Amino acid sequence: MPYDIETLTNETLVHVGDRYSRYFSRDEVKRTIVEGYFDLCQRARPIWDVYMVDGPVVAATVDLPANLLQVERATWDGRRLEPLHSWAFEKGLDFGYQTETGDVSAYMLNKDGIGKMRLYKAPASSGPYIDYTGSTPWGTIRAFLQTAVASTTQPSPRLGMFARMTNATTIYPADQGMSLSPVFGFLQAVLIIEGAITSIGAFLGFTITGTGVLRMISGLHPSQGVRGIVRSFRFDSRNLRIEYHRRPHDPRTYRQFELPDYSVRYVRHYVMAKLYRRDGPFQDLKMSKSFMLRYTNAVERLKLRMASIDNATHHILGSGGGKLSGPPLAQLPWNYPARTQVRRRR
Amino acid sequence: MTLQEMREDVLTQLGESVTAPKFWSVADVDAALNEAYEDISDAAEWLEVAVTINLDSRRTWYDLNAWRLGMLSILHFYNSQTQEWMVAGGVRAWDRNQRDWMAATGEPHNIVRRGLNWLGLYPASGTVSGTLIIHGTAMPAAPLAAADSPGFPVEYHPGLVEHALANLKAQDHEPAQSLAHFESYLDYESGLKVYLNSRLELDKHHILGRP
């Protein structure tokens, strides 16, 4: 049965023996459900997603998404960035790492705050993006008008249904067309364009047919959940892409859980452990301990399940299973001191 | 044991009439038994399945949740076009071997899982045709009806009765009995896991130095 938070709340109240919510309020149960849901995702990290910066990336530091739990991989222009600690640069790799511009090859997550990522080097130029200057933040995308490779401007206002692509010759390059037939429905989700795309026109060679909500376009990845309305297109070219484990959307507003139903039940174990621990006539510490044990065992099971794909790995004699060693970090020759200081003559 | 038989067992142990229960309804007991069935299936992963998914052109990431496959562990992958078993890898190895692998298209021969729901192929399929067969374990598709039996050996069916009793006793504010029944259920659950993992053991020839 597909779970939503109301269903899970009802189930929890039945299982704890307070079917009519006479002792535990529904709000309390829902709050605890959300707490358990976030805890499960923090421990097991089951939700993987992709984030790309909206707009040009020209600064050395970028803001990380607010729902980020852990960065798994970052790319620039489709190529992996090396994760480094700032001391690698401070010890001699590049003393001017905070101000250098050029090709981006690495990133750091320390020194600039929890919600920031620093790129090395700061990008010299940005890639193509869609500029919504002058548009309200609401509504659906109405049309694509691109007049240059570097950027494109959406018409304003953006309210209303996406009705028709007008004037295919305004799409760049002119020989790449896009047609929608018929023209009803909404574009679905935020779509990230993979690969070395330099303009919207470079990939727009498809025809959309049928009515209803557009769910997927080949080559495009829906980010931040598969529900909702298309808000923007983002490109890999000369742009930062962060693949990360994220916090789930709040089920009180997102309406459904983002995990399979069997794993949503693990959240119920957490909630029951908390409810049984609460002071009052329902308190039973042994039951609380039992349910918390069920919860922690279930979390471990979920982690093992995500790793089960390793069974399909081929191990070659002498290899350890494909762990990346990578090239060594660049270092100054042995006869240079750890830090070179310029001494002023007195 | 069929669901009907397990239901009668539960009602008997609850002190209810099997034909006209008063306090616990038949629906309550069936719901508890089906929940027990899901829990033991989740823990033991007894149901082995093979599902086929269609490949899309230039699509690297496939959302397993979107198909509602109910899959638990995914273990082996078969490319129907090339007729080869795919190799699981990590994106780090792909980054090392080909830095722009995300833009590559061709017949997929490597696979990776990101998080719980996303399956990644390398290279991405270059055509809209083609299928991938995923072998793994899954949850049972449908709850048990009165004449249905769980798909695992009958020796472990009483575990569902114990789990249902633990559930119903907890609802009835009988924590000590609930915990006792749950402990009994755990014995059946671990027994089923051992059975599933040791199906080859009796006939296997052990070579010196290897298990």
XYZ file of C-alpha atoms in Angstrom:
557
model
C 0.000 0.000 0.000
C 1.519 3.373 -0.896
C 2.171 5.240 2.291
C 1.438 8.820 3.068
C 1.838 10.417 6.459
C -1.862 10.115 7.352
C -1.839 6.373 6.690
C 1.301 5.885 8.720
C -0.093 7.971 11.569
C -3.265 5.867 11.681
C -1.252 2.662 11.592
C 1.034 3.800 14.380
C -1.847 4.757 16.641
C -3.486 1.377 16.054
C -0.286 -0.494 16.788
C 0.425 1.390 19.980
C -3.100 0.706 21.172
C -4.413 4.262 20.957
C -6.613 3.797 17.932
C -8.759 6.881 18.586
C -5.828 9.155 19.497
C -7.054 9.721 23.024
C -3.599 9.863 24.566
C -1.138 10.556 21.752
C -2.165 13.466 19.551
C -1.942 13.064 15.806
C 0.380 16.037 15.612
C 2.759 14.426 18.083
C 2.789 11.212 16.102
C 3.361 13.074 12.833
C 6.226 15.063 14.322
C 7.830 11.864 15.532
C 7.308 10.255 12.135
C 9.155 13.103 10.469
C 11.912 12.835 13.061
C 12.259 9.101 12.461
C 12.133 9.516 8.688
C 14.942 12.067 8.756
C 16.915 9.889 11.161
C 16.576 6.851 8.895
C 17.799 8.799 5.888
C 20.665 10.303 7.847
C 21.875 6.878 8.982
C 21.348 4.841 5.832
C 21.657 7.603 3.184
C 19.207 5.958 0.782
C 18.204 9.051 -1.187
C 20.665 10.006 -3.880
C 20.180 13.098 -5.975
C 21.878 15.531 -8.307
C 22.182 19.269 -7.808
C 23.354 21.835 -10.275
C 23.789 25.503 -9.655
C 21.056 27.706 -11.041
C 22.764 30.444 -12.979
C 26.374 31.136 -13.875
C 29.103 29.774 -11.617
C 31.832 32.396 -11.565
C 32.651 32.620 -7.896
C 35.133 30.414 -6.062
C 32.545 29.391 -3.490
C 29.085 28.047 -4.157
C 26.222 27.387 -1.799
C 25.438 23.755 -1.191
C 21.802 22.637 -1.257
C 20.095 22.990 2.109
C 19.014 19.347 2.117
C 22.518 17.989 1.597
C 23.673 15.233 3.926
C 26.877 14.156 2.216
C 28.612 14.891 -1.061
C 29.330 11.740 -3.023
C 30.827 13.153 -6.191
C 31.262 16.534 -7.814
C 31.967 17.289 -11.448
C 32.829 20.309 -13.505
C 32.054 20.204 -17.192
C 31.168 16.524 -16.784
C 34.548 15.597 -15.285
C 35.098 14.477 -11.722
C 36.607 16.943 -9.246
C 39.122 15.768 -6.692
C 38.015 16.326 -3.071
C 40.864 17.967 -1.161
C 41.433 19.527 2.207
C 42.617 23.116 2.298
C 45.830 22.189 4.103
C 46.993 20.381 0.954
C 47.145 23.790 -0.720
C 48.452 25.593 2.366
C 51.320 23.161 2.650
C 52.625 24.000 -0.755
C 50.280 22.909 -3.499
C 49.118 26.441 -4.234
C 49.299 29.233 -1.677
C 47.056 31.396 -3.810
C 44.298 28.807 -4.079
C 41.647 31.201 -2.819
C 42.108 33.690 -5.635
C 43.385 31.716 -8.623
C 41.083 31.380 -11.614
C 41.263 28.832 -14.348
C 40.169 25.246 -14.967
C 38.314 23.764 -12.042
C 39.935 20.529 -10.917
C 39.222 20.129 -7.192
C 36.887 21.188 -4.418
C 37.072 21.763 -0.678
C 34.420 21.639 2.010
C 36.311 23.104 4.964
C 37.031 26.650 6.106
C 34.114 28.334 4.346
C 31.264 26.985 6.461
C 29.084 23.909 6.426
C 26.890 25.081 3.576
C 29.656 26.132 1.180
C 31.885 24.440 -1.351
C 35.075 26.066 -2.601
C 36.251 25.312 -6.097
C 39.873 25.189 -7.129
C 40.459 27.036 -9.255
C 37.639 29.600 -9.379
C 36.040 29.197 -12.792
C 37.278 31.624 -15.404
C 34.005 31.523 -17.313
C 30.610 29.986 -16.922
C 28.623 27.773 -19.196
C 25.203 28.321 -20.767
C 22.258 28.766 -18.481
C 18.710 29.975 -18.648
C 18.282 33.451 -17.266
C 14.911 34.104 -15.671
C 15.608 37.766 -15.137
C 12.392 39.714 -14.863
C 10.244 36.606 -14.407
C 8.250 35.798 -11.347
C 9.286 32.611 -9.551
C 5.881 31.005 -10.078
C 4.254 29.147 -12.882
C 5.463 26.844 -15.583
C 7.968 27.341 -18.345
C 6.121 28.885 -21.269
C 8.680 29.022 -24.022
C 12.333 28.815 -24.850
C 13.805 31.727 -26.701
C 17.508 31.474 -27.106
C 19.413 34.079 -29.005
C 22.971 33.188 -28.028
C 24.958 30.199 -26.917
C 25.893 31.706 -23.582
C 22.478 32.396 -22.149
C 18.870 32.591 -22.929
C 16.088 34.691 -21.537
C 12.659 33.523 -20.618
C 9.727 35.717 -21.501
C 7.924 37.239 -18.599
C 5.435 36.620 -17.077
C 5.729 32.852 -16.733
C 2.315 32.107 -15.323
C -0.088 29.726 -16.903
C 0.108 26.441 -18.653
C 2.866 25.544 -21.031
C 0.947 25.858 -24.247
C 3.149 25.872 -27.293
C 6.666 26.299 -28.492
C 6.552 29.260 -30.799
C 8.684 30.028 -33.747
C 11.135 27.164 -33.969
C 13.636 29.296 -35.861
C 14.363 31.236 -32.730
C 15.788 28.109 -31.139
C 19.552 27.970 -31.529
C 21.011 26.361 -33.595
C 18.345 27.047 -36.151
C 18.434 23.612 -37.697
C 17.607 21.902 -34.390
C 13.881 21.925 -33.931
C 11.492 21.129 -31.170
C 7.852 20.474 -31.690
C 5.121 19.607 -29.270
C 2.103 17.844 -30.569
C -0.452 18.058 -29.072
C 0.299 20.937 -26.795
C -1.464 20.319 -23.539
C -0.060 19.365 -20.184
C 2.868 20.362 -18.021
C 6.560 19.717 -18.257
C 7.499 17.614 -15.280
C 10.223 18.143 -12.691
C 13.527 19.927 -12.842
C 15.456 18.347 -15.644
C 19.215 18.316 -15.725
C 20.873 17.917 -19.058
C 23.724 15.456 -19.011
C 26.730 15.450 -21.203
C 28.570 18.191 -23.036
C 25.613 20.325 -23.997
C 26.358 23.895 -24.913
C 22.920 25.119 -25.834
C 19.331 24.098 -25.532
C 19.168 23.644 -29.270
C 22.024 21.155 -29.270
C 19.800 18.456 -27.851
C 16.316 19.564 -28.885
C 15.665 17.127 -31.669
C 12.723 15.347 -30.147
C 8.977 15.421 -30.510
C 6.663 15.168 -27.563
C 3.317 13.621 -28.255
C 0.359 12.849 -26.072
C -1.344 14.659 -23.252
C -0.648 14.871 -19.565
C 2.483 15.431 -17.585
C 5.868 15.032 -19.216
C 7.799 12.598 -17.042
C 11.122 12.057 -18.746
C 13.115 13.205 -21.724
C 15.953 10.988 -22.905
C 19.266 12.322 -21.700
C 17.682 14.433 -18.984
C 17.709 13.553 -15.310
C 14.911 14.745 -12.981
C 16.381 16.299 -9.885
C 14.962 16.955 -6.402
C 12.225 14.356 -6.667
C 10.072 13.183 -9.533
C 7.029 15.290 -8.649
C 6.220 18.839 -9.514
C 6.504 21.088 -12.511
C 9.575 21.865 -14.553
C 11.227 24.950 -13.174
C 14.423 25.128 -15.181
C 16.903 23.335 -17.359
C 20.509 23.201 -16.265
C 23.549 22.260 -18.251
C 26.692 20.223 -17.516
C 28.901 22.400 -19.684
C 31.212 24.559 -17.570
C 28.906 24.036 -14.640
C 29.162 22.424 -11.260
C 27.245 19.214 -10.678
C 27.039 17.747 -7.190
C 25.906 14.166 -6.693
C 24.942 13.773 -3.078
C 22.848 12.065 -0.477
C 20.059 14.288 0.677
C 17.479 14.697 3.354
C 14.032 13.621 2.167
C 11.258 16.117 1.558
C 8.998 16.675 4.532
C 6.130 14.191 4.108
C 3.686 16.682 5.625
C 4.088 18.847 2.518
C 5.443 16.437 -0.094
C 2.483 14.135 0.671
C 4.317 10.874 0.045
C 7.393 9.162 1.345
C 10.328 8.892 -1.009
C 11.234 5.394 0.109
C 9.656 2.036 -0.752
C 6.773 1.056 1.500
C 8.658 -1.710 3.299
C 11.274 0.773 4.489
C 8.684 3.321 5.584
C 7.582 0.729 8.141
C 10.997 1.039 9.753
C 10.020 4.605 10.643
C 7.016 3.215 12.499
C 9.342 1.148 14.691
C 11.212 4.330 15.583
C 7.990 6.158 16.387
C 6.689 3.346 18.572
C 9.988 3.235 20.442
C 9.616 6.935 21.172
C 5.955 6.710 22.141
C 6.571 3.817 24.512
C 9.365 5.764 26.137
C 7.205 8.810 26.865
C 6.277 9.266 30.464
C 2.693 8.327 31.255
C 0.319 5.352 31.354
C 1.584 3.972 28.028
C 5.207 3.965 29.077
C 6.958 0.635 28.703
C 10.726 0.777 28.487
C 11.125 -2.859 27.431
C 8.795 -2.368 24.493
C 10.615 0.859 23.653
C 13.946 -0.970 23.662
C 12.534 -3.791 21.553
C 11.201 -1.436 18.889
C 14.388 0.622 18.840
C 16.345 -2.593 18.291
C 14.018 -3.507 15.430
C 14.619 -0.060 13.971
C 18.415 -0.180 14.188
C 18.506 -3.721 12.757
C 16.308 -2.542 9.898
C 18.641 0.376 9.170
C 21.593 -2.004 8.965
C 19.595 -4.241 6.675
C 18.885 -1.281 4.395
C 22.582 -0.442 4.201
C 23.488 -4.018 3.332
C 20.786 -4.027 0.712
C 22.268 -0.978 -1.011
C 25.661 -2.673 -1.013
C 24.280 -5.988 -2.324
C 25.069 -4.962 -5.892
C 28.731 -5.633 -5.097
C 27.917 -9.298 -5.622
C 28.014 -8.555 -9.326
C 31.544 -7.176 -9.138
C 34.319 -9.195 -10.726
C 37.350 -9.369 -8.507
C 40.653 -10.004 -10.222
C 43.398 -11.838 -8.337
C 45.416 -9.295 -6.438
C 42.831 -6.491 -6.650
C 40.909 -5.277 -3.666
C 37.578 -4.769 -5.331
C 37.995 -1.640 -7.345
C 38.802 1.002 -4.748
C 40.227 4.051 -6.396
C 43.800 4.886 -5.457
C 44.260 7.648 -7.980
C 47.430 9.564 -8.727
C 49.397 10.978 -5.779
C 48.883 14.588 -4.755
C 51.279 17.038 -6.278
C 54.075 17.925 -3.855
C 57.160 20.059 -3.832
C 60.464 18.164 -4.300
C 62.009 16.660 -1.133
C 64.643 19.352 -0.730
C 62.092 22.158 -0.400
C 60.876 23.046 3.107
C 57.214 22.561 3.997
C 56.604 26.311 3.868
C 58.588 28.848 1.941
C 58.487 32.320 3.430
C 59.652 35.544 1.889
C 61.886 37.245 4.433
C 62.113 40.995 4.288
C 65.515 42.561 4.400
C 65.986 44.854 7.344
C -0.640 -23.376 6.304
C -3.195 -21.229 4.544
C -4.180 -17.803 5.816
C -7.442 -19.337 7.024
C -5.575 -21.884 9.130
C -3.207 -19.287 10.556
C -6.158 -17.019 11.338
C -7.861 -19.808 13.295
C -4.629 -20.465 15.158
C -4.325 -16.806 16.153
C -7.953 -16.525 17.241
C -7.631 -19.699 19.302
C -4.562 -18.394 21.082
C -6.352 -15.119 21.736
C -9.208 -16.990 23.358
C -11.677 -16.017 20.629
C -14.230 -18.064 18.761
C -12.893 -18.944 15.314
C -16.301 -18.573 13.683
C -17.660 -15.498 15.529
C -14.861 -13.567 17.221
C -16.024 -10.812 19.524
C -13.138 -8.532 20.443
C -10.751 -9.008 17.493
C -12.308 -8.948 14.048
C -11.277 -11.234 11.199
C -9.974 -8.156 9.379
C -7.728 -7.267 12.347
C -6.232 -10.746 12.424
C -5.772 -10.917 8.634
C -4.073 -7.517 8.649
C -1.724 -8.669 11.427
C -0.886 -11.883 9.561
C -0.213 -10.038 6.325
C 2.006 -7.595 8.120
C 3.878 -10.543 9.582
C 4.213 -11.964 6.070
C 5.739 -8.690 4.857
C 8.093 -8.442 7.812
C 9.457 -11.958 7.437
C 9.773 -11.480 3.654
C 11.684 -8.255 4.226
C 14.022 -9.809 6.776
C 14.670 -13.165 5.116
C 14.429 -12.124 1.414
C 13.107 -15.521 0.356
C 11.371 -14.385 -2.830
C 13.807 -14.420 -5.771
C 12.634 -12.638 -8.890
C 13.809 -11.539 -12.302
C 12.308 -8.355 -13.701
C 12.795 -6.830 -17.117
C 13.136 -3.120 -17.653
C 13.208 -1.318 -20.990
C 16.236 0.746 -21.812
C 15.881 4.340 -22.940
C 18.094 6.188 -25.335
C 20.862 8.286 -23.710
C 19.542 7.653 -20.231
C 22.080 6.816 -17.565
C 19.977 6.789 -14.406
C 16.937 4.574 -13.923
C 14.579 5.069 -10.999
C 13.768 1.676 -9.492
C 11.064 3.197 -7.335
C 9.179 4.408 -10.385
C 8.428 0.876 -11.479
C 7.173 -0.123 -8.029
C 9.106 -3.330 -8.439
C 9.160 -3.933 -4.702
C 12.744 -5.079 -5.010
C 14.889 -5.565 -1.967
C 18.420 -6.639 -2.904
C 19.409 -6.409 -6.535
C 22.116 -8.892 -7.306
C 22.725 -9.691 -10.972
C 22.064 -7.954 -14.273
C 21.746 -9.381 -17.753
C 21.882 -7.356 -20.943
C 19.493 -9.074 -23.352
C 21.079 -7.517 -26.454
C 24.677 -8.482 -25.834
C 23.682 -11.569 -23.850
C 26.217 -10.882 -21.180
C 26.085 -10.494 -17.433
C 26.916 -6.971 -16.470
C 29.661 -6.020 -14.064
C 28.948 -3.871 -11.047
C 31.371 -1.067 -10.654
C 31.725 2.265 -9.023
C 31.638 5.634 -10.677
C 35.129 6.258 -9.352
C 36.519 3.481 -11.498
C 34.611 4.870 -14.460
C 35.978 8.370 -13.726
C 39.462 6.921 -13.688
C 39.078 5.012 -16.948
C 37.133 7.551 -18.964
C 36.626 11.037 -17.604
C 33.688 11.898 -19.833
C 31.895 8.588 -19.347
C 28.582 10.370 -18.660
C 28.383 11.387 -22.317
C 29.261 7.938 -23.711
C 26.602 5.822 -25.393
C 26.661 2.213 -26.491
C 25.608 -1.176 -25.172
C 25.630 -1.016 -21.373
C 28.023 -3.459 -19.743
C 28.627 -1.851 -16.352
C 26.155 -1.001 -13.668
C 26.114 0.893 -10.387
C 23.567 1.563 -7.681
C 23.324 5.051 -6.197
C 21.350 5.210 -3.009
C 18.388 2.901 -2.780
C 16.467 3.841 -5.893
C 18.813 4.783 -8.715
C 20.492 2.376 -11.070
C 23.212 3.723 -13.343
C 24.382 2.190 -16.602
C 27.670 2.702 -18.391
C 27.651 3.450 -21.171
C 24.112 4.737 -21.546
C 22.142 2.913 -24.184
C 22.318 4.601 -27.570
C 18.932 3.355 -28.738
C 15.412 3.156 -27.362
C 15.310 -0.587 -27.837
C 16.817 -3.163 -25.563
C 16.024 -4.624 -22.196
C 17.835 -5.309 -18.987
C 16.944 -8.235 -16.740
C 17.459 -7.591 -13.051
C 17.778 -10.574 -10.720
C 17.264 -10.063 -7.039
C 14.883 -10.481 -4.151
C 11.567 -8.767 -3.732
C 8.588 -8.394 -1.498
C 5.554 -10.552 -2.299
C 3.352 -8.675 -4.712
C 0.027 -9.160 -3.025
C -1.231 -9.862 0.476
C -2.421 -13.353 1.329
C -6.046 -14.258 0.726
C -7.874 -16.914 2.776
C -6.794 -19.863 0.637
C -3.239 -18.641 0.008
C -0.124 -19.980 1.664
C 3.177 -18.162 2.126
C 5.748 -19.150 -0.481
C 8.414 -20.390 1.917
C 8.513 -23.787 3.640
C 5.629 -24.698 5.921
C 7.964 -25.227 8.895
C 8.299 -21.449 9.205
C 4.644 -20.526 8.841
C 4.006 -20.583 12.612
C 6.365 -17.629 12.743
C 3.629 -15.539 11.137
C 1.231 -16.619 13.877
C 3.731 -15.566 16.547
C 4.354 -12.213 14.889
C 0.613 -11.536 14.574
C 0.101 -12.410 18.235
C 2.939 -10.079 19.235
C 1.280 -7.318 17.218
C -2.215 -7.846 18.624
C -1.035 -8.263 22.221
C 0.833 -4.949 21.949
C -2.378 -3.283 20.770
C -4.143 -4.837 23.739
C -1.569 -3.398 26.178
C -0.075 -6.772 27.072
C 3.617 -5.925 26.638
C 5.122 -8.968 28.358
C 3.158 -11.404 26.206
C 3.859 -9.311 23.113
C 7.599 -9.460 23.713
C 7.489 -13.191 24.363
C 5.645 -13.861 21.113
C 8.034 -11.596 19.228
C 11.028 -13.486 20.544
C 9.462 -16.675 19.369
C 8.892 -15.116 15.937
C 12.561 -14.128 15.746
C 13.519 -17.788 16.089
C 11.465 -18.620 13.015
C 12.864 -15.662 11.112
C 16.472 -16.609 11.801
C 15.669 -20.244 11.009
C 14.321 -19.244 7.610
C 17.418 -17.148 6.901
C 19.704 -20.058 7.761
C 17.660 -22.386 5.570
C 17.848 -19.998 2.588
C 21.599 -19.524 2.931
C 22.444 -23.191 3.337
C 20.513 -24.836 0.522
C 23.697 -26.067 -1.155
C 25.583 -27.095 1.966
C 24.590 -30.749 2.161
C 25.663 -31.564 -1.364
C 28.662 -29.282 -1.620
C 32.163 -30.712 -1.894
C 34.556 -28.751 0.247
C 38.053 -28.473 -1.178
C 40.973 -28.258 1.207
C 41.646 -24.652 2.086
C 38.316 -23.318 0.810
C 34.970 -23.127 2.655
